[in-house]
Amino acid sequence: MKEKRHTHFVCQACGHQSSKWMGRCPQCTQWNTLVEEKKVEAGRDKNGLLGSGIGGEGESPQPIDQVKMSENDRISTGIGEFDRVLGGGIVAGSVILIGGDPGIGKSTLLLQALNGLASEDCRVLYISGEESVRQIKMRAQRLSTLSPHLFVMAENSLEKILRETMTLKPKMLVIDSIQTIYTSELQSAPGSIGQVRESSARLAMLSKSKEISTCIIGHVTKEGAIAGPRVLEHMVDTVLYFEGDRGHPYRILRTVKNRFGSANEIGVFEMNEEGLSEVFNPSELFLSQRSMNVSGSVVVPSMEGSRPILVEIQALVSHTNLAVPRRTSIGVDHQRVSLLAAVLERQLNVPLYNRDIFLNVAGGVKVEEPAIDLGIVAAVASSALNKSIDTKTVFIGEVGLTGEVRGISQLEIRLKEASKLGFKTALVPEVNKERMHGASSMKVVGVSSIKDVLTIVS
Ligand code: TYD
Ligand code: MG
């Protein structure tokens, strides 16, 4: 008798089902959209996680004020920067996805975090699909993460992982990496979308039902998305990216999504021989190599989540040989730079139409908030006019199309950080200055238009 198949292929674009894989969906004619999925049989738990349903206890509706919370819902990893990115520690039973380029330090970070968590009444389990237990131990020796409560296993089979996890009952589980895990229920190869999705879904189910916090490590594709793309992001509670330049020792852990905290938080680390160490004052780090009294360099206090970080914006404006001048930027949105360059040209009569603009945020950080606009304008103007800006001044403000400087949020804590690092003057939006109560230790200058900035630059 022919064996009955439990899987089929489903087009991710239109939902068409087929019993065999095809390169092109016959219904919607899109390419490469068929993904292997388990067939859902009536009367059976969809995910078939050893027969248990979601949740276990507390399945019937209950009044919200009577929902029981455990004493310490968050557990600290002992790594402050990591805890901050998670919103103050790991939430029990949460699922975290951490992505990053190969070799950036994901395994190192998680091994260190697990070691910090491990204790008498907190067993933790690290599962590697890439390295043998001996290799893990070698790394652990180097990192001095040899807690007797840290368990390790080299395994690729999802079923074995689920079984062992349920036996060991760890508080935290790390899967390194999801692309190497496979379930025998699907025929496709490990790393394929079908496998990645099915494995993650079942790990997430286990995590929720047994209150085991799970961290899934995912490799990033060339396009920069975690492989098995968006499908994983909505399955998990928190998505973190570990980024950095392998040529630099600095690494940034960034929250992309967080159900239990702010989603813009960053943690800064430094990679050295003993693994990753926290960088307690990132502002100092990002400004450490700043050259003084040169044109085109401006410091802005940017909010990264709940924390202000001072970054240096560098601009270089030079004569172009091209018909359409270049607007190149690293660390800030280049559309924003083009827009601000146009405003600058129009409002301040600084000719830029025949000049290339290169913009860089020093130290490899990315800044996204509009409050850095004024800093960009000042940096570009400074380089275009070849006039240096006072090195003890910071710029804060959003710039509109008519050259007006708009209000920003959280001025006080930005000023506090700037003052802490020895800055003396701050250019801030006029509206923010009016609303300020209490004196600042800095000289605060309110500006309502970028015209006011030119008087400072020149
Ligand atoms: P790893 O954690 O294996 O990266 P990933 O899991 O993201 O692929 O980190 C590997 C890199 O980190 C490797 O290039 C060597 C470097 N490294 C150190 O510099 N110091 C250390 O103590 C360790 C363990 C790694
Ligand atoms: Mg690794």
Short mmCIF file of C-alpha atoms and ligand atoms in Angstrom, two decimals:
data_model
loop_
_atom_site.label_atom_id
_atom_site.label_comp_id
_atom_site.label_asym_id
_atom_site.label_seq_id
_atom_site.Cartn_x
_atom_site.Cartn_y
_atom_site.Cartn_z
CA MET A 1 0.00 0.00 0.00
CA LYS A 2 1.23 3.45 -0.82
CA GLU A 3 2.22 5.54 2.16
CA LYS A 4 -0.10 8.45 2.78
CA ARG A 5 1.66 11.79 2.56
CA HIS A 6 1.18 14.29 5.33
CA THR A 7 2.49 17.30 3.50
CA HIS A 8 1.58 19.32 0.47
CA PHE A 9 2.89 22.45 -1.21
CA VAL A 10 1.04 25.72 -0.79
CA CYS A 11 1.54 28.84 -2.87
CA GLN A 12 2.41 31.67 -0.48
CA ALA A 13 0.92 34.23 -2.81
CA CYS A 14 -2.50 32.78 -3.70
CA GLY A 15 -2.94 29.71 -1.50
CA HIS A 16 -3.03 27.18 -4.33
CA GLN A 17 -2.31 23.66 -3.10
CA SER A 18 -0.34 21.05 -4.96
CA SER A 19 0.92 17.60 -4.08
CA LYS A 20 4.31 18.19 -5.64
CA TRP A 21 6.70 21.10 -5.79
CA MET A 22 6.66 23.32 -8.86
CA GLY A 23 8.78 26.28 -9.73
CA ARG A 24 5.81 28.28 -10.83
CA CYS A 25 2.34 28.36 -9.34
CA PRO A 26 -0.16 27.21 -11.99
CA GLN A 27 -2.86 29.44 -10.53
CA CYS A 28 -1.26 32.83 -10.02
CA THR A 29 1.78 32.17 -12.27
CA GLN A 30 4.26 33.53 -9.74
CA TRP A 31 7.68 31.93 -9.46
CA ASN A 32 9.13 30.22 -6.39
CA THR A 33 6.13 30.66 -4.18
CA LEU A 34 5.34 27.02 -3.37
CA VAL A 35 6.34 26.03 0.16
CA GLU A 36 6.00 22.65 1.80
CA GLU A 37 3.45 22.59 4.62
CA LYS A 38 1.95 19.98 6.85
CA LYS A 39 -1.60 18.99 5.96
CA VAL A 40 -4.05 19.91 8.68
CA GLU A 41 -6.22 16.93 9.46
CA ALA A 42 -9.58 17.29 11.08
CA GLY A 43 -9.68 16.38 14.75
CA ARG A 44 -5.96 16.73 15.20
CA ASP A 45 -3.99 19.52 16.83
CA LYS A 46 -2.74 21.62 13.92
CA ASN A 47 0.84 21.63 15.03
CA GLY A 48 0.74 18.15 16.46
CA LEU A 49 3.04 19.09 19.31
CA LEU A 50 2.90 15.72 21.01
CA GLY A 51 -0.81 16.07 21.46
CA SER A 52 -0.78 19.08 23.81
CA GLY A 53 -2.84 22.12 22.95
CA ILE A 54 -1.82 25.75 23.41
CA GLY A 55 -1.64 27.08 26.91
CA GLY A 56 -2.41 24.09 29.08
CA GLU A 57 -3.95 25.88 32.04
CA GLY A 58 -5.96 29.10 31.81
CA GLU A 59 -7.65 28.18 28.58
CA SER A 60 -11.08 29.40 29.53
CA PRO A 61 -11.71 33.15 29.61
CA GLN A 62 -11.02 34.84 32.92
CA PRO A 63 -11.44 38.35 34.32
CA ILE A 64 -8.30 40.39 33.60
CA ASP A 65 -7.84 41.46 37.22
CA GLN A 66 -7.64 37.85 38.27
CA VAL A 67 -4.97 36.81 35.81
CA LYS A 68 -2.08 35.52 37.89
CA MET A 69 1.35 36.96 37.34
CA SER A 70 4.45 35.36 38.71
CA GLU A 71 6.73 37.34 41.01
CA ASN A 72 9.59 37.97 38.65
CA ASP A 73 8.21 37.85 35.18
CA ARG A 74 11.45 39.08 33.76
CA ILE A 75 14.75 37.39 34.30
CA SER A 76 18.00 39.28 33.98
CA THR A 77 20.80 37.92 31.83
CA GLY A 78 23.38 39.82 33.83
CA ILE A 79 24.28 41.69 30.64
CA GLY A 80 22.77 45.13 31.10
CA GLU A 81 22.85 46.11 27.44
CA PHE A 82 21.10 42.89 26.45
CA ASP A 83 18.45 43.32 29.15
CA ARG A 84 17.78 46.86 28.04
CA VAL A 85 17.23 45.87 24.45
CA LEU A 86 14.71 43.30 25.64
CA GLY A 87 12.88 45.93 27.67
CA GLY A 88 14.38 45.00 31.05
CA GLY A 89 15.22 41.32 30.92
CA ILE A 90 13.76 38.20 29.39
CA VAL A 91 10.02 37.70 29.80
CA ALA A 92 9.18 34.16 30.89
CA GLY A 93 7.80 32.13 28.01
CA SER A 94 8.66 34.69 25.35
CA VAL A 95 10.15 33.89 21.98
CA ILE A 96 13.02 36.01 20.74
CA LEU A 97 14.41 35.96 17.24
CA ILE A 98 17.92 37.27 16.81
CA GLY A 99 19.34 37.85 13.37
CA GLY A 100 22.71 38.93 12.11
CA ASP A 101 25.47 38.28 9.62
CA PRO A 102 27.59 35.16 10.08
CA GLY A 103 30.54 35.79 12.37
CA ILE A 104 29.09 38.89 13.96
CA GLY A 105 28.92 37.28 17.40
CA LYS A 106 25.43 35.85 17.84
CA SER A 107 26.60 32.53 19.31
CA THR A 108 29.02 34.35 21.57
CA LEU A 109 26.37 36.75 22.87
CA LEU A 110 23.84 34.03 23.58
CA LEU A 111 26.35 31.77 25.29
CA GLN A 112 27.35 34.64 27.55
CA ALA A 113 23.72 35.53 28.24
CA LEU A 114 22.84 31.92 29.05
CA ASN A 115 25.77 31.68 31.41
CA GLY A 116 24.55 34.83 33.14
CA LEU A 117 21.10 33.30 33.54
CA ALA A 118 22.20 29.87 34.68
CA SER A 119 21.87 29.18 38.38
CA GLU A 120 20.75 26.53 40.85
CA ASP A 121 17.08 27.06 40.09
CA CYS A 122 17.46 28.26 36.53
CA ARG A 123 18.67 25.63 34.13
CA VAL A 124 19.36 26.77 30.62
CA LEU A 125 19.87 24.83 27.41
CA TYR A 126 21.95 25.76 24.39
CA ILE A 127 21.35 23.74 21.26
CA SER A 128 23.70 24.06 18.36
CA GLY A 129 23.00 22.70 14.93
CA GLU A 130 26.31 23.99 13.68
CA GLU A 131 28.95 23.03 16.19
CA SER A 132 29.78 19.89 18.18
CA VAL A 133 29.61 19.97 21.97
CA ARG A 134 33.41 19.96 22.06
CA GLN A 135 33.57 23.03 19.89
CA ILE A 136 31.00 24.72 22.10
CA LYS A 137 33.07 23.86 25.15
CA MET A 138 36.20 25.32 23.55
CA ARG A 139 34.38 28.55 22.98
CA ALA A 140 32.88 28.47 26.47
CA GLN A 141 36.33 28.04 27.99
CA ARG A 142 37.51 31.12 26.20
CA LEU A 143 34.48 33.05 27.37
CA SER A 144 34.59 31.56 30.91
CA THR A 145 30.98 30.53 30.61
CA LEU A 146 31.22 27.15 32.28
CA SER A 147 28.27 27.20 34.65
CA PRO A 148 27.21 23.69 35.72
CA HIS A 149 23.63 24.76 35.07
CA LEU A 150 24.29 25.51 31.42
CA PHE A 151 23.42 22.46 29.34
CA VAL A 152 24.55 22.04 25.76
CA MET A 153 23.52 19.71 22.97
CA ALA A 154 24.48 19.42 19.33
CA GLU A 155 21.31 18.44 17.49
CA ASN A 156 19.42 19.12 14.29
CA SER A 157 16.25 17.13 14.72
CA LEU A 158 13.33 19.19 15.94
CA GLU A 159 11.57 16.19 17.44
CA LYS A 160 14.63 15.29 19.52
CA ILE A 161 15.03 18.91 20.61
CA LEU A 162 11.39 19.15 21.73
CA ARG A 163 11.63 15.87 23.61
CA GLU A 164 14.89 16.73 25.39
CA THR A 165 13.66 20.20 26.25
CA MET A 166 10.53 18.83 27.84
CA THR A 167 12.61 16.41 29.90
CA LEU A 168 15.20 18.96 31.05
CA LYS A 169 12.64 21.74 31.61
CA PRO A 170 15.09 24.63 31.24
CA LYS A 171 14.01 28.23 31.92
CA MET A 172 15.63 29.30 28.71
CA LEU A 173 16.38 27.57 25.43
CA VAL A 174 18.63 28.81 22.64
CA ILE A 175 18.46 27.38 19.13
CA ASP A 176 21.60 28.14 17.14
CA SER A 177 20.53 28.42 14.32
CA ILE A 178 17.00 27.83 13.03
CA GLN A 179 18.33 27.20 9.52
CA THR A 180 20.02 24.01 10.66
CA ILE A 181 16.96 22.49 12.35
CA TYR A 182 14.61 20.16 10.52
CA THR A 183 11.48 18.25 11.27
CA SER A 184 11.11 14.80 9.79
CA GLU A 185 7.49 15.60 8.98
CA LEU A 186 8.49 17.74 6.02
CA GLN A 187 10.56 16.46 3.14
CA SER A 188 12.20 19.75 2.26
CA ALA A 189 15.78 20.50 3.26
CA PRO A 190 16.78 22.27 6.49
CA GLY A 191 16.85 26.01 5.92
CA SER A 192 13.95 26.00 3.46
CA ILE A 193 11.03 28.26 4.27
CA GLY A 194 8.76 25.34 5.05
CA GLN A 195 11.22 23.84 7.54
CA VAL A 196 12.13 27.14 9.16
CA ARG A 197 8.50 28.08 9.63
CA GLU A 198 7.33 24.72 10.91
CA SER A 199 10.25 24.38 13.33
CA SER A 200 9.80 27.90 14.66
CA ALA A 201 6.07 27.49 15.08
CA ARG A 202 6.50 24.35 17.14
CA LEU A 203 9.28 25.82 19.22
CA ALA A 204 7.05 28.84 19.88
CA MET A 205 4.20 26.53 20.93
CA LEU A 206 6.47 24.70 23.33
CA SER A 207 7.74 27.95 24.70
CA LYS A 208 4.26 29.32 25.42
CA SER A 209 2.83 26.12 26.84
CA LYS A 210 5.76 25.28 29.11
CA GLU A 211 6.85 28.85 29.95
CA ILE A 212 10.30 28.30 28.50
CA SER A 213 11.82 31.46 27.08
CA THR A 214 13.23 30.62 23.69
CA CYS A 215 15.79 32.44 21.66
CA ILE A 216 15.99 31.51 18.01
CA ILE A 217 19.10 32.55 16.12
CA GLY A 218 18.56 33.23 12.43
CA HIS A 219 21.05 33.91 9.69
CA VAL A 220 20.50 36.88 7.52
CA THR A 221 20.22 36.55 3.77
CA LYS A 222 22.20 38.68 1.36
CA GLU A 223 19.23 41.01 1.07
CA GLY A 224 19.43 41.60 4.81
CA ALA A 225 16.26 39.83 5.90
CA ILE A 226 16.26 36.93 8.32
CA ALA A 227 16.01 33.91 6.07
CA GLY A 228 12.54 32.49 5.94
CA PRO A 229 11.81 36.17 5.65
CA ARG A 230 8.89 37.92 7.24
CA VAL A 231 7.22 34.63 8.14
CA LEU A 232 9.16 34.40 11.37
CA GLU A 233 8.79 37.96 12.51
CA HIS A 234 5.12 37.74 13.40
CA MET A 235 5.50 34.36 15.08
CA VAL A 236 7.82 35.67 17.75
CA ASP A 237 7.49 38.29 20.49
CA THR A 238 10.75 40.08 19.97
CA VAL A 239 12.98 40.54 16.94
CA LEU A 240 16.55 41.70 17.46
CA TYR A 241 19.28 42.37 14.95
CA PHE A 242 22.92 42.10 15.83
CA GLU A 243 24.86 44.35 13.53
CA GLY A 244 28.25 45.86 13.12
CA ASP A 245 31.19 45.97 10.84
CA ARG A 246 33.51 43.00 11.16
CA GLY A 247 36.43 45.38 10.69
CA HIS A 248 35.34 47.29 13.82
CA PRO A 249 35.18 45.80 17.29
CA TYR A 250 31.85 47.47 18.00
CA ARG A 251 28.54 45.65 17.73
CA ILE A 252 25.05 47.03 18.04
CA LEU A 253 22.09 44.97 19.17
CA ARG A 254 18.93 46.61 17.90
CA THR A 255 15.26 45.93 18.65
CA VAL A 256 13.12 45.72 15.54
CA LYS A 257 9.97 44.47 17.22
CA ASN A 258 9.17 44.00 20.88
CA ARG A 259 5.86 43.03 22.41
CA PHE A 260 7.27 43.72 25.86
CA GLY A 261 9.13 46.96 25.49
CA SER A 262 10.24 49.84 23.32
CA ALA A 263 11.11 48.91 19.77
CA ASN A 264 13.95 51.33 19.14
CA GLU A 265 16.31 50.33 21.85
CA ILE A 266 19.96 49.63 21.11
CA GLY A 267 22.68 47.93 23.09
CA VAL A 268 26.33 48.52 22.33
CA PHE A 269 29.03 45.89 22.73
CA GLU A 270 32.69 45.52 22.04
CA MET A 271 34.18 42.23 20.80
CA ASN A 272 37.53 41.30 22.29
CA GLU A 273 39.45 38.13 23.17
CA GLU A 274 37.18 37.35 26.09
CA GLY A 275 34.03 37.72 24.02
CA LEU A 276 31.59 40.59 24.09
CA SER A 277 31.77 43.27 26.72
CA GLU A 278 29.24 46.00 27.29
CA VAL A 279 29.96 49.55 26.29
CA PHE A 280 28.55 51.66 29.10
CA ASN A 281 28.90 55.04 27.49
CA PRO A 282 28.32 54.79 23.76
CA SER A 283 28.35 58.55 23.26
CA GLU A 284 31.95 58.73 24.43
CA LEU A 285 32.80 55.90 22.10
CA PHE A 286 31.17 57.40 19.03
CA LEU A 287 32.80 60.76 19.63
CA SER A 288 36.21 59.46 20.67
CA GLN A 289 37.89 59.87 17.30
CA ARG A 290 36.42 63.20 16.43
CA SER A 291 38.78 65.74 14.94
CA MET A 292 38.40 69.24 16.25
CA ASN A 293 37.92 72.44 14.31
CA VAL A 294 37.27 70.95 10.91
CA SER A 295 34.40 71.90 8.66
CA GLY A 296 31.52 69.51 8.09
CA SER A 297 31.49 67.90 11.53
CA VAL A 298 28.49 68.32 13.82
CA VAL A 299 27.36 66.51 16.95
CA VAL A 300 23.72 65.63 17.52
CA PRO A 301 22.09 64.05 20.57
CA SER A 302 19.88 61.39 19.02
CA MET A 303 17.37 59.30 20.95
CA GLU A 304 17.89 55.59 20.52
CA GLY A 305 14.87 54.11 22.27
CA SER A 306 14.84 55.55 25.74
CA ARG A 307 18.46 56.59 25.74
CA PRO A 308 20.17 59.62 24.23
CA ILE A 309 23.32 58.94 22.26
CA LEU A 310 25.59 61.61 20.90
CA VAL A 311 26.71 60.94 17.37
CA GLU A 312 28.91 62.84 15.00
CA ILE A 313 27.52 63.68 11.58
CA GLN A 314 30.15 64.34 8.96
CA ALA A 315 29.46 66.01 5.66
CA LEU A 316 31.70 66.47 2.68
CA VAL A 317 30.56 68.79 -0.07
CA SER A 318 32.74 68.78 -3.14
CA HIS A 319 32.57 69.91 -6.74
CA THR A 320 30.93 67.33 -9.00
CA ASN A 321 31.97 66.00 -12.39
CA LEU A 322 28.59 64.49 -13.02
CA ALA A 323 25.50 65.93 -14.66
CA VAL A 324 23.43 64.88 -11.67
CA PRO A 325 25.37 65.46 -8.46
CA ARG A 326 25.65 62.62 -5.98
CA ARG A 327 23.89 62.49 -2.64
CA THR A 328 25.51 59.63 -0.76
CA SER A 329 24.83 58.89 2.86
CA ILE A 330 25.82 56.24 5.36
CA GLY A 331 23.82 55.94 8.56
CA VAL A 332 21.04 58.34 7.57
CA ASP A 333 18.27 58.11 5.00
CA HIS A 334 19.57 59.50 1.71
CA GLN A 335 16.13 60.81 0.66
CA ARG A 336 16.19 62.93 3.77
CA VAL A 337 19.61 64.26 2.84
CA SER A 338 18.47 65.21 -0.68
CA LEU A 339 15.46 66.97 0.77
CA LEU A 340 17.47 68.90 3.33
CA ALA A 341 20.03 69.83 0.69
CA ALA A 342 17.22 71.29 -1.43
CA VAL A 343 15.87 73.26 1.53
CA LEU A 344 19.34 74.53 2.33
CA GLU A 345 19.95 75.62 -1.24
CA ARG A 346 16.64 77.39 -1.53
CA GLN A 347 16.42 79.00 1.88
CA LEU A 348 20.03 79.92 2.50
CA ASN A 349 21.27 80.37 -1.06
CA VAL A 350 24.06 77.88 -0.56
CA PRO A 351 24.72 76.56 -4.09
CA LEU A 352 24.64 72.76 -4.07
CA TYR A 353 23.28 71.91 -7.53
CA ASN A 354 26.78 71.42 -8.90
CA ARG A 355 28.23 69.71 -5.87
CA ASP A 356 28.30 66.17 -4.54
CA ILE A 357 27.23 65.64 -0.95
CA PHE A 358 28.60 62.77 1.11
CA LEU A 359 27.20 62.26 4.56
CA ASN A 360 28.37 59.84 7.19
CA VAL A 361 27.45 59.06 10.75
CA ALA A 362 30.75 58.24 12.44
CA GLY A 363 31.16 54.90 14.23
CA GLY A 364 28.81 52.91 12.02
CA VAL A 365 25.57 53.84 13.81
CA LYS A 366 22.28 54.37 12.02
CA VAL A 367 20.11 57.27 13.10
CA GLU A 368 16.58 57.60 11.89
CA GLU A 369 14.71 60.20 13.87
CA PRO A 370 13.91 63.61 12.32
CA ALA A 371 15.48 65.47 15.25
CA ILE A 372 18.85 65.08 13.54
CA ASP A 373 17.76 67.25 10.58
CA LEU A 374 19.23 70.42 11.99
CA GLY A 375 22.54 68.65 12.51
CA ILE A 376 22.56 67.46 8.89
CA VAL A 377 21.80 70.99 7.65
CA ALA A 378 24.55 72.44 9.82
CA ALA A 379 27.08 69.82 8.71
CA VAL A 380 26.34 70.31 5.02
CA ALA A 381 26.36 74.10 5.33
CA SER A 382 29.60 73.97 7.28
CA SER A 383 31.33 71.86 4.65
CA ALA A 384 29.89 73.82 1.72
CA LEU A 385 31.04 77.11 3.21
CA ASN A 386 34.23 75.58 4.57
CA LYS A 387 33.63 77.03 8.00
CA SER A 388 34.09 74.93 11.10
CA ILE A 389 31.47 74.81 13.80
CA ASP A 390 32.26 75.33 17.46
CA THR A 391 33.19 71.88 18.73
CA LYS A 392 31.29 72.35 21.99
CA THR A 393 27.91 72.93 20.29
CA VAL A 394 25.18 70.39 19.60
CA PHE A 395 22.24 70.71 17.20
CA ILE A 396 18.73 69.37 17.73
CA GLY A 397 15.63 69.96 15.60
CA GLU A 398 13.47 68.75 12.76
CA VAL A 399 13.56 70.85 9.59
CA GLY A 400 10.51 71.45 7.41
CA LEU A 401 10.40 72.24 3.69
CA THR A 402 10.16 75.99 4.23
CA GLY A 403 13.24 75.94 6.39
CA GLU A 404 11.35 76.16 9.68
CA VAL A 405 12.78 74.34 12.67
CA ARG A 406 10.14 72.14 14.27
CA GLY A 407 9.83 70.90 17.80
CA ILE A 408 11.20 67.57 18.96
CA SER A 409 10.58 65.31 21.94
CA GLN A 410 12.60 64.65 25.05
CA LEU A 411 14.81 67.72 24.90
CA GLU A 412 15.83 67.65 28.56
CA ILE A 413 17.45 64.26 28.55
CA ARG A 414 19.27 64.99 25.32
CA LEU A 415 20.70 68.15 26.88
CA LYS A 416 21.70 66.27 30.00
CA GLU A 417 23.70 63.75 27.99
CA ALA A 418 25.37 66.52 25.96
CA SER A 419 26.24 68.42 29.09
CA LYS A 420 27.66 65.29 30.69
CA LEU A 421 30.09 64.98 27.80
CA GLY A 422 31.26 68.56 28.11
CA PHE A 423 29.20 70.35 25.47
CA LYS A 424 28.48 73.98 26.29
CA THR A 425 25.89 75.21 23.79
CA ALA A 426 22.80 73.65 22.25
CA LEU A 427 20.77 74.89 19.30
CA VAL A 428 17.23 73.74 19.86
CA PRO A 429 13.85 74.48 18.28
CA GLU A 430 12.41 77.77 19.58
CA VAL A 431 9.15 76.04 20.61
CA ASN A 432 11.04 73.58 22.76
CA LYS A 433 13.00 76.34 24.40
CA GLU A 434 9.81 78.18 25.33
CA ARG A 435 8.39 75.06 26.91
CA MET A 436 11.51 74.29 28.92
CA HIS A 437 11.17 74.58 32.66
CA GLY A 438 14.14 74.74 34.89
CA ALA A 439 17.56 75.88 33.84
CA SER A 440 19.94 73.73 31.91
CA SER A 441 23.63 73.69 32.64
CA MET A 442 24.15 74.45 28.95
CA LYS A 443 23.60 77.61 27.01
CA VAL A 444 20.38 76.89 25.14
CA VAL A 445 19.73 78.87 21.96
CA GLY A 446 16.27 78.67 20.41
CA VAL A 447 16.07 78.75 16.60
CA SER A 448 12.91 78.92 14.53
CA SER A 449 14.44 78.83 11.05
CA ILE A 450 17.57 77.40 9.50
CA LYS A 451 18.53 80.98 8.64
CA ASP A 452 19.47 81.38 12.29
CA VAL A 453 21.87 78.48 11.92
CA LEU A 454 23.90 80.19 9.24
CA THR A 455 24.78 82.98 11.63
CA ILE A 456 26.29 80.35 13.91
CA VAL A 457 28.14 78.55 11.14
CA SER A 458 29.70 81.61 9.59
P1 TYD B 1 30.26 33.98 16.59
O1 TYD B 1 29.60 34.20 17.91
O2 TYD B 1 30.65 32.60 16.26
O3 TYD B 1 29.38 34.60 15.43
P2 TYD B 1 28.00 34.09 14.81
O4 TYD B 1 27.42 33.09 15.76
O5 TYD B 1 27.18 35.34 14.70
O6 TYD B 1 28.30 33.52 13.49
O7 TYD B 1 31.51 34.94 16.58
C1 TYD B 1 32.56 34.66 15.78
C2 TYD B 1 33.52 35.79 15.67
O8 TYD B 1 33.78 36.42 16.90
C3 TYD B 1 34.81 35.25 15.17
O9 TYD B 1 35.17 36.02 14.03
C4 TYD B 1 35.78 35.43 16.28
C5 TYD B 1 35.17 36.44 17.15
N1 TYD B 1 35.40 36.19 18.58
C6 TYD B 1 36.23 37.02 19.29
O10 TYD B 1 36.79 37.97 18.77
N2 TYD B 1 36.42 36.79 20.63
C7 TYD B 1 35.83 35.74 21.26
O11 TYD B 1 36.01 35.56 22.47
C8 TYD B 1 34.96 34.88 20.49
C9 TYD B 1 34.29 33.71 21.12
C10 TYD B 1 34.78 35.16 19.18
MG MG B 2 27.21 31.04 15.37
#
